[in-house]
PDB file of C-alpha atoms in Angstrom:
ATOM      1  CA  UNK X   4       0.045  -0.130  -0.009  1.00 52.00           C
ATOM      2  CA  UNK X   5       1.623   3.217  -0.909  1.00 80.00           C
ATOM      3  CA  UNK X   6       0.281   6.768   0.337  1.00 84.00           C
ATOM      4  CA  UNK X   7      -0.907   8.661  -2.469  1.00 84.00           C
ATOM      5  CA  UNK X   8       0.531  11.875  -1.111  1.00 84.00           C
ATOM      6  CA  UNK X   9       3.630  10.657  -1.188  1.00 85.00           C
ATOM      7  CA  UNK X  10       3.090   9.136  -4.971  1.00 84.00           C
ATOM      8  CA  UNK X  11       2.211  12.207  -6.191  1.00 84.00           C
ATOM      9  CA  UNK X  12       5.287  14.450  -4.852  1.00 83.00           C
ATOM     10  CA  UNK X  13       7.133  12.015  -6.242  1.00 83.00           C
ATOM     11  CA  UNK X  14       6.234  12.452  -9.756  1.00 84.00           C
ATOM     12  CA  UNK X  15       5.857  16.156  -9.101  1.00 81.00           C
ATOM     13  CA  UNK X  16       9.556  16.314  -8.163  1.00 81.00           C
ATOM     14  CA  UNK X  17      10.414  14.037 -11.470  1.00 83.00           C
ATOM     15  CA  UNK X  18       9.031  16.539 -13.416  1.00 82.00           C
ATOM     16  CA  UNK X  19      10.703  19.311 -11.651  1.00 80.00           C
ATOM     17  CA  UNK X  20      14.022  17.757 -12.376  1.00 82.00           C
ATOM     18  CA  UNK X  21      13.076  17.231 -16.212  1.00 84.00           C
ATOM     19  CA  UNK X  22      11.987  20.125 -16.135  1.00 83.00           C
ATOM     20  CA  UNK X  23      15.145  22.082 -14.737  1.00 86.00           C
ATOM     21  CA  UNK X  24      17.409  19.748 -17.313  1.00 89.00           C
ATOM     22  CA  UNK X  25      15.547  21.022 -20.163  1.00 88.00           C
ATOM     23  CA  UNK X  26      15.221  24.529 -19.465  1.00 88.00           C
ATOM     24  CA  UNK X  27      19.363  24.793 -18.881  1.00 91.00           C
ATOM     25  CA  UNK X  28      20.272  22.945 -21.808  1.00 93.00           C
ATOM     26  CA  UNK X  29      18.262  25.155 -23.640  1.00 93.00           C
ATOM     27  CA  UNK X  30      19.983  27.988 -22.014  1.00 93.00           C
ATOM     28  CA  UNK X  31      23.321  26.189 -22.640  1.00 93.00           C
ATOM     29  CA  UNK X  32      22.684  25.363 -26.350  1.00 95.00           C
ATOM     30  CA  UNK X  33      21.304  29.608 -26.612  1.00 94.00           C
ATOM     31  CA  UNK X  34      25.105  29.819 -25.872  1.00 94.00           C
ATOM     32  CA  UNK X  35      26.704  27.638 -27.500  1.00 95.00           C
ATOM     33  CA  UNK X  36      24.792  28.896 -30.907  1.00 95.00           C
ATOM     34  CA  UNK X  37      25.875  32.597 -30.058  1.00 93.00           C
ATOM     35  CA  UNK X  38      29.411  31.375 -30.128  1.00 94.00           C
ATOM     36  CA  UNK X  39      28.648  29.439 -33.424  1.00 94.00           C
ATOM     37  CA  UNK X  40      26.936  32.445 -35.039  1.00 93.00           C
ATOM     38  CA  UNK X  41      29.804  34.593 -33.429  1.00 91.00           C
ATOM     39  CA  UNK X  42      32.550  33.021 -35.101  1.00 93.00           C
ATOM     40  CA  UNK X  43      30.909  32.080 -38.214  1.00 92.00           C
ATOM     41  CA  UNK X  44      28.044  34.060 -39.113  1.00 91.00           C
ATOM     42  CA  UNK X  45      24.677  35.200 -37.775  1.00 89.00           C
ATOM     43  CA  UNK X  46      21.793  34.022 -40.192  1.00 91.00           C
ATOM     44  CA  UNK X  47      17.947  34.555 -39.770  1.00 91.00           C
ATOM     45  CA  UNK X  48      17.451  31.067 -38.545  1.00 91.00           C
ATOM     46  CA  UNK X  49      20.206  30.944 -36.177  1.00 92.00           C
ATOM     47  CA  UNK X  50      18.930  34.057 -34.546  1.00 92.00           C
ATOM     48  CA  UNK X  51      15.594  32.587 -34.359  1.00 92.00           C
ATOM     49  CA  UNK X  52      16.805  29.175 -33.378  1.00 93.00           C
ATOM     50  CA  UNK X  53      18.647  31.185 -30.351  1.00 93.00           C
ATOM     51  CA  UNK X  54      15.768  33.313 -29.411  1.00 93.00           C
ATOM     52  CA  UNK X  55      13.360  30.374 -29.544  1.00 92.00           C
ATOM     53  CA  UNK X  56      15.820  28.495 -27.113  1.00 93.00           C
ATOM     54  CA  UNK X  57      16.058  31.610 -24.592  1.00 92.00           C
ATOM     55  CA  UNK X  58      12.363  32.185 -24.208  1.00 90.00           C
ATOM     56  CA  UNK X  59      11.236  28.731 -24.191  1.00 91.00           C
ATOM     57  CA  UNK X  60      13.945  27.793 -21.583  1.00 90.00           C
ATOM     58  CA  UNK X  61      12.735  30.948 -19.528  1.00 88.00           C
ATOM     59  CA  UNK X  62       8.978  29.772 -19.822  1.00 86.00           C
ATOM     60  CA  UNK X  63      10.305  26.407 -18.629  1.00 86.00           C
ATOM     61  CA  UNK X  64      12.548  27.650 -15.616  1.00 84.00           C
ATOM     62  CA  UNK X  65       9.926  30.574 -14.730  1.00 79.00           C
ATOM     63  CA  UNK X  66       8.274  29.900 -11.136  1.00 65.00           C
ATOM     64  CA  UNK X  67       4.773  28.711 -11.013  1.00 59.00           C
ATOM     65  CA  UNK X  68       2.379  31.274 -10.014  1.00 51.00           C
ATOM     66  CA  UNK X  69       1.487  28.755  -6.886  1.00 50.00           C
ATOM     67  CA  UNK X  70       4.985  28.778  -5.784  1.00 52.00           C
ATOM     68  CA  UNK X  71       4.369  32.646  -4.971  1.00 49.00           C
ATOM     69  CA  UNK X  72       0.783  32.447  -3.771  1.00 50.00           C
ATOM     70  CA  UNK X  73      -0.997  33.234  -6.570  1.00 50.00           C
ATOM     71  CA  UNK X  74      -2.956  30.362  -7.307  1.00 51.00           C
ATOM     72  CA  UNK X  75      -2.229  27.376 -10.151  1.00 49.00           C
ATOM     73  CA  UNK X  76      -0.721  27.971 -13.407  1.00 52.00           C
ATOM     74  CA  UNK X  77      -2.941  26.527 -16.106  1.00 52.00           C
ATOM     75  CA  UNK X  78      -1.203  23.908 -18.579  1.00 53.00           C
ATOM     76  CA  UNK X  79      -1.899  26.351 -21.612  1.00 49.00           C
ATOM     77  CA  UNK X  80      -0.267  29.099 -19.925  1.00 55.00           C
ATOM     78  CA  UNK X  81       3.548  29.077 -21.018  1.00 58.00           C
ATOM     79  CA  UNK X  82       2.076  28.041 -24.925  1.00 56.00           C
ATOM     80  CA  UNK X  83       0.130  31.282 -25.059  1.00 57.00           C
ATOM     81  CA  UNK X  84       2.760  33.443 -23.224  1.00 60.00           C
ATOM     82  CA  UNK X  85       4.936  32.296 -26.244  1.00 61.00           C
ATOM     83  CA  UNK X  86       2.657  33.226 -28.750  1.00 59.00           C
ATOM     84  CA  UNK X  87       1.769  36.511 -27.509  1.00 60.00           C
ATOM     85  CA  UNK X  88       5.141  37.370 -27.022  1.00 60.00           C
ATOM     86  CA  UNK X  89       5.746  36.222 -30.909  1.00 57.00           C
ATOM     87  CA  UNK X  90       2.913  38.347 -31.855  1.00 58.00           C
ATOM     88  CA  UNK X  91       3.573  41.467 -30.071  1.00 61.00           C
ATOM     89  CA  UNK X  92       7.201  40.833 -31.392  1.00 59.00           C
ATOM     90  CA  UNK X  93       5.747  40.046 -34.836  1.00 58.00           C
ATOM     91  CA  UNK X  94       8.442  37.491 -35.574  1.00 54.00           C
ATOM     92  CA  UNK X  95       7.828  35.757 -38.393  1.00 54.00           C
ATOM     93  CA  UNK X  96      10.039  32.988 -40.127  1.00 55.00           C
ATOM     94  CA  UNK X  97      10.256  29.573 -38.844  1.00 55.00           C
ATOM     95  CA  UNK X  98      10.021  30.258 -35.159  1.00 54.00           C
ATOM     96  CA  UNK X  99       6.945  32.375 -35.823  1.00 50.00           C
ATOM     97  CA  UNK X 100       5.352  29.595 -38.018  1.00 52.00           C
ATOM     98  CA  UNK X 101       5.485  27.331 -35.236  1.00 52.00           C
ATOM     99  CA  UNK X 102       2.899  29.450 -33.614  1.00 47.00           C
TER     100      UNK X 102
END
């Protein structure tokens, strides 16, 4: 017999661990790609990928509203935030086409 609260906490801990790995991996990829562009040449596609890595990594690593006492964060909120950001910045090209 397992405690459902402990099982849920363990599942959340695993998800947090994966989220941190993904977020920091995206930041590392953005840094590496920046230096690749700095050494070789920045293209529109490379710049879009760097921006996407930074935006998505920031969203993945951003604290949830529940951690600061404002209630739960809906599951669709990160995707909506990225879409609104891209629309606000009027980003086009391969990254803008995804949203």
